[in-house]
Amino acid sequence: MTAISALNVQFLALLLFCIGLATTLTRRNLFFILMGVEIMLNAANLSFVGFSRTFAAAASMEGLVVPVFVIALAASEACIGLAMIILVFHSRESVDSDAYSRMKE
Amino acid sequence: MELLPQIYFGLFAVLALACALTVLVARHPINAAMALIGMMTSLSGLYAILHAPFLAVLQVLVYAGAIVMLLVFVIMVLNGAKDDHTPRFGSLGLVLLIVPAALAALLTRTFRGETISNNEAALRGTVDLTGQQLFGPTGYVLLFEAVGFVLLTALVGAVLLAKRELDSHKETKA
């Protein structure tokens, strides 16, 4: 059906996941940490779709249903995460994650 | 072997990787959000050539349309431009880069010898078939309802968090 190598799709997903992980781990701005999480979720979705193409008939549809749920959960995650950023920004006037290393103060 | 899908795959793959790298190194959150839209749109193109048109549309509608819009809205409300003094990477940043690099190396080694190939009998992920899979007899109806509750909880939670913020503002002014 497709002329695209299934392995190449997985390598692309791996690279995207690693870039997202690097963004989440190394950046200090709170927005970039959230964006890294979104990149990782997208990479996982791509991996699901890529692997679903290697199954026959009804089994190939399973991998296309899981990303639907992942997208819905990503939407709720972004909603809560951004609300928390707004809250935390108003208490300290900073989007630097290091500014919140002492939450008790 | 058709050539056209491969050309499109290469194009979208390079575009997605470039946009993801832009998110990694961008200075301003707005630039990163725009790059994020580029990455999600090229992933939508990839879904389309991987025979998953429903997911391609959902990707544009929900990810590029709703989630990044929310992100851009909050960045603009909070005026993220103010934090020019925040360094881009933490002091531990370069050390922490070892983790994704090690993950990539490990998985590349694992994948390299494998031979996975696309199945000729894989179905095309149209709206019709995806809906049947979701709501069919062996489907995901309960999971679907649970996700609905999660979304509702997130909505109420976000409203409560923002409302508490508004109330505290009122108190400080009074």
XYZ file of C-alpha atoms in Angstrom:
279
model
C 0.000 0.000 0.000
C 2.498 2.671 0.959
C 5.942 2.971 -0.485
C 7.234 4.446 2.774
C 9.563 2.313 4.836
C 7.988 1.496 8.212
C 11.406 1.696 9.848
C 11.974 5.272 8.642
C 8.724 6.358 10.299
C 9.927 4.887 13.586
C 13.294 6.624 13.281
C 11.553 9.944 12.648
C 9.352 9.379 15.713
C 12.444 8.529 17.776
C 14.257 11.694 16.703
C 11.214 13.864 17.417
C 10.789 12.251 20.851
C 14.449 12.884 21.704
C 14.194 16.538 20.613
C 11.075 16.925 22.794
C 12.813 15.266 25.732
C 15.825 17.553 25.297
C 13.522 20.591 25.217
C 11.751 19.550 28.415
C 14.957 18.705 30.268
C 17.214 21.602 29.274
C 15.017 24.663 28.773
C 14.249 26.914 31.734
C 11.223 28.764 30.407
C 7.975 27.122 31.602
C 6.358 27.475 28.142
C 9.168 25.518 26.501
C 8.809 22.711 29.033
C 5.119 22.363 28.049
C 5.996 22.515 24.345
C 8.564 19.743 24.801
C 5.857 17.552 26.319
C 3.616 18.266 23.326
C 6.427 17.282 20.915
C 6.924 14.004 22.792
C 3.180 13.207 22.652
C 3.187 13.911 18.900
C 6.159 11.601 18.399
C 4.367 8.813 20.287
C 1.308 9.318 18.063
C 3.464 9.061 14.932
C 4.962 5.829 16.252
C 1.464 4.395 16.866
C 0.342 5.292 13.328
C 3.558 3.926 11.810
C 3.238 0.584 13.589
C -0.491 0.296 12.862
C 0.380 0.158 9.139
C 2.299 -3.096 9.696
C -0.802 -5.029 10.793
C -3.522 -6.531 8.620
C -7.223 -5.677 8.400
C -8.997 -4.933 11.700
C -5.794 -4.971 13.765
C -4.476 -2.052 11.705
C -7.267 0.164 13.039
C -6.278 -0.260 16.710
C -3.199 1.917 16.289
C -5.308 4.647 14.731
C -7.726 4.820 17.692
C -5.114 5.275 20.424
C -3.847 8.635 19.018
C -7.421 9.965 19.260
C -7.285 9.443 23.031
C -3.738 10.795 23.248
C -4.853 13.985 21.490
C -7.787 14.381 23.915
C -5.490 13.872 26.931
C -2.943 16.315 25.473
C -5.708 18.914 25.217
C -6.628 18.517 28.897
C -2.934 18.499 29.871
C -2.310 21.756 28.013
C -5.447 23.281 29.599
C -4.375 22.473 33.172
C -0.696 23.212 32.514
C -1.387 26.668 31.136
C -3.766 27.481 34.009
C -0.974 26.511 36.425
C 1.531 28.685 34.536
C -0.852 31.661 34.841
C -1.259 31.057 38.599
C 2.436 30.601 39.244
C 3.390 33.578 37.042
C 1.212 35.940 39.046
C 2.818 34.866 42.316
C 6.418 35.437 41.179
C 6.244 37.443 37.888
C 8.650 35.023 36.210
C 8.484 32.172 33.711
C 11.868 30.804 34.801
C 11.397 27.341 36.299
C 14.316 27.964 38.692
C 12.325 30.776 40.316
C 9.977 28.152 41.729
C 12.552 25.838 43.249
C 11.327 26.888 46.700
C 7.569 26.596 46.498
C 6.984 27.167 50.234
C 8.089 30.770 50.319
C 7.978 1.370 -5.563
C 6.242 4.661 -6.120
C 8.479 7.693 -5.836
C 6.005 10.449 -5.010
C 5.053 9.282 -1.453
C 8.738 8.942 -0.617
C 9.460 12.494 -1.765
C 6.569 13.774 0.342
C 7.737 11.716 3.310
C 11.236 13.170 3.072
C 9.860 16.694 2.749
C 7.530 16.418 5.755
C 10.136 14.584 7.846
C 12.765 17.301 7.273
C 10.169 20.003 7.952
C 9.026 18.363 11.199
C 12.601 17.874 12.439
C 13.581 21.446 11.557
C 10.534 22.855 13.357
C 11.172 20.680 16.436
C 14.794 21.866 16.546
C 13.550 25.451 16.281
C 11.417 24.850 19.385
C 14.517 23.541 21.153
C 16.672 26.603 20.464
C 14.149 29.450 20.056
C 14.511 32.539 22.231
C 10.955 33.791 22.349
C 8.011 31.465 23.197
C 5.952 32.925 20.312
C 8.582 31.838 17.766
C 8.577 28.377 19.326
C 4.771 28.213 19.182
C 4.838 29.071 15.469
C 7.448 26.354 14.891
C 5.225 23.979 16.869
C 2.374 24.706 14.442
C 4.744 23.904 11.557
C 5.726 20.602 13.162
C 2.127 19.585 13.832
C 1.014 20.489 10.295
C 3.832 18.451 8.745
C 2.916 15.526 11.027
C -0.632 15.885 9.718
C 0.761 15.554 6.185
C 2.644 12.438 7.275
C -0.578 10.925 8.658
C -2.249 11.633 5.318
C 0.403 9.763 3.321
C 0.352 6.966 5.931
C -3.335 6.416 5.061
C -4.847 7.907 8.223
C -6.920 10.855 6.907
C -9.113 11.114 10.025
C -6.075 11.572 12.265
C -4.618 14.089 9.813
C -7.716 16.257 10.114
C -7.869 15.770 13.905
C -4.210 16.794 14.192
C -4.851 20.107 12.449
C -8.160 20.742 14.235
C -7.159 19.931 17.807
C -3.373 20.287 17.957
C -2.539 23.096 15.544
C -5.966 24.679 15.943
C -6.903 24.464 19.608
C -3.899 23.539 21.761
C -1.336 25.850 20.144
C -3.966 28.607 19.956
C -4.425 28.290 23.729
C -0.639 28.349 24.178
C -0.225 31.480 22.030
C -3.110 33.149 23.855
C -1.516 32.550 27.274
C 1.931 33.657 26.031
C 0.419 36.916 24.801
C -1.653 37.449 27.973
C 1.378 36.931 30.216
C 3.594 38.987 27.888
C 6.384 36.426 27.691
C 8.615 39.002 26.008
C 9.387 40.454 29.431
C 11.697 37.612 30.443
C 14.689 38.463 28.261
C 16.916 37.995 31.287
C 16.021 34.310 31.669
C 18.821 32.216 30.170
C 17.664 29.750 27.554
C 19.275 26.668 29.035
C 19.823 25.720 32.658
C 23.306 25.268 34.062
C 22.806 21.508 33.949
C 21.380 21.728 30.407
C 24.272 20.351 28.413
C 24.814 17.535 30.898
C 21.144 16.567 30.681
C 21.421 16.327 26.871
C 23.103 12.971 27.530
C 19.695 11.441 28.384
C 17.992 11.943 24.984
C 21.246 11.189 23.148
C 21.629 7.908 25.029
C 17.978 7.038 24.355
C 18.432 7.720 20.634
C 21.630 5.654 20.460
C 20.111 2.742 22.370
C 16.917 2.586 20.305
C 18.826 3.020 17.039
C 20.972 0.033 17.936
C 17.870 -1.982 18.792
C 15.988 -1.012 15.659
C 18.796 -1.330 13.138
C 18.715 -5.071 12.547
C 14.924 -5.262 12.559
C 12.898 -5.758 9.434
C 9.401 -4.378 9.842
C 7.421 -3.808 6.689
C 4.063 -2.321 5.862
C 1.226 -4.800 5.576
C -0.573 -4.788 2.251
C -3.900 -5.562 3.955
C -3.819 -2.599 6.354
C -7.049 -0.642 6.227
C -7.312 3.044 5.375
C -8.195 5.031 8.522
C -11.261 6.844 7.281
C -13.820 8.497 9.571
C -16.175 5.569 8.950
C -13.747 2.820 9.958
C -12.263 4.753 12.887
C -15.763 5.387 14.239
C -16.659 1.715 13.902
C -13.485 0.788 15.760
C -14.248 3.329 18.516
C -17.896 2.417 19.092
C -18.015 -1.158 17.805
C -18.806 -4.208 19.960
C -15.123 -4.722 20.868
C -14.540 -0.993 20.882
C -13.496 1.717 23.249
C -16.844 3.119 24.392
C -15.977 3.055 28.109
C -12.562 4.606 27.467
C -14.242 7.252 25.320
C -16.610 8.153 28.179
C -13.690 8.225 30.623
C -11.807 10.651 28.360
C -14.929 12.799 28.300
C -14.867 12.961 32.101
C -11.149 13.772 32.082
C -11.762 16.668 29.677
C -14.641 17.932 31.828
C -12.457 17.716 34.951
C -9.659 19.604 33.199
C -12.119 22.291 32.130
C -13.548 22.739 35.631
C -10.057 22.610 37.146
C -8.750 25.316 34.828
C -11.752 27.549 35.565
C -11.310 27.057 39.322
C -7.576 27.828 39.161
C -8.147 30.991 37.128
C -11.087 32.029 39.337
C -9.011 31.746 42.496
C -6.499 34.038 40.805
C -9.214 36.618 40.083
C -10.522 36.425 43.668
C -7.079 37.013 45.166
C -6.684 40.057 42.914
C -9.952 41.439 44.251
C -8.797 40.951 47.825
C -5.475 42.704 47.292
C -7.222 45.661 45.692
C -9.829 45.981 48.434
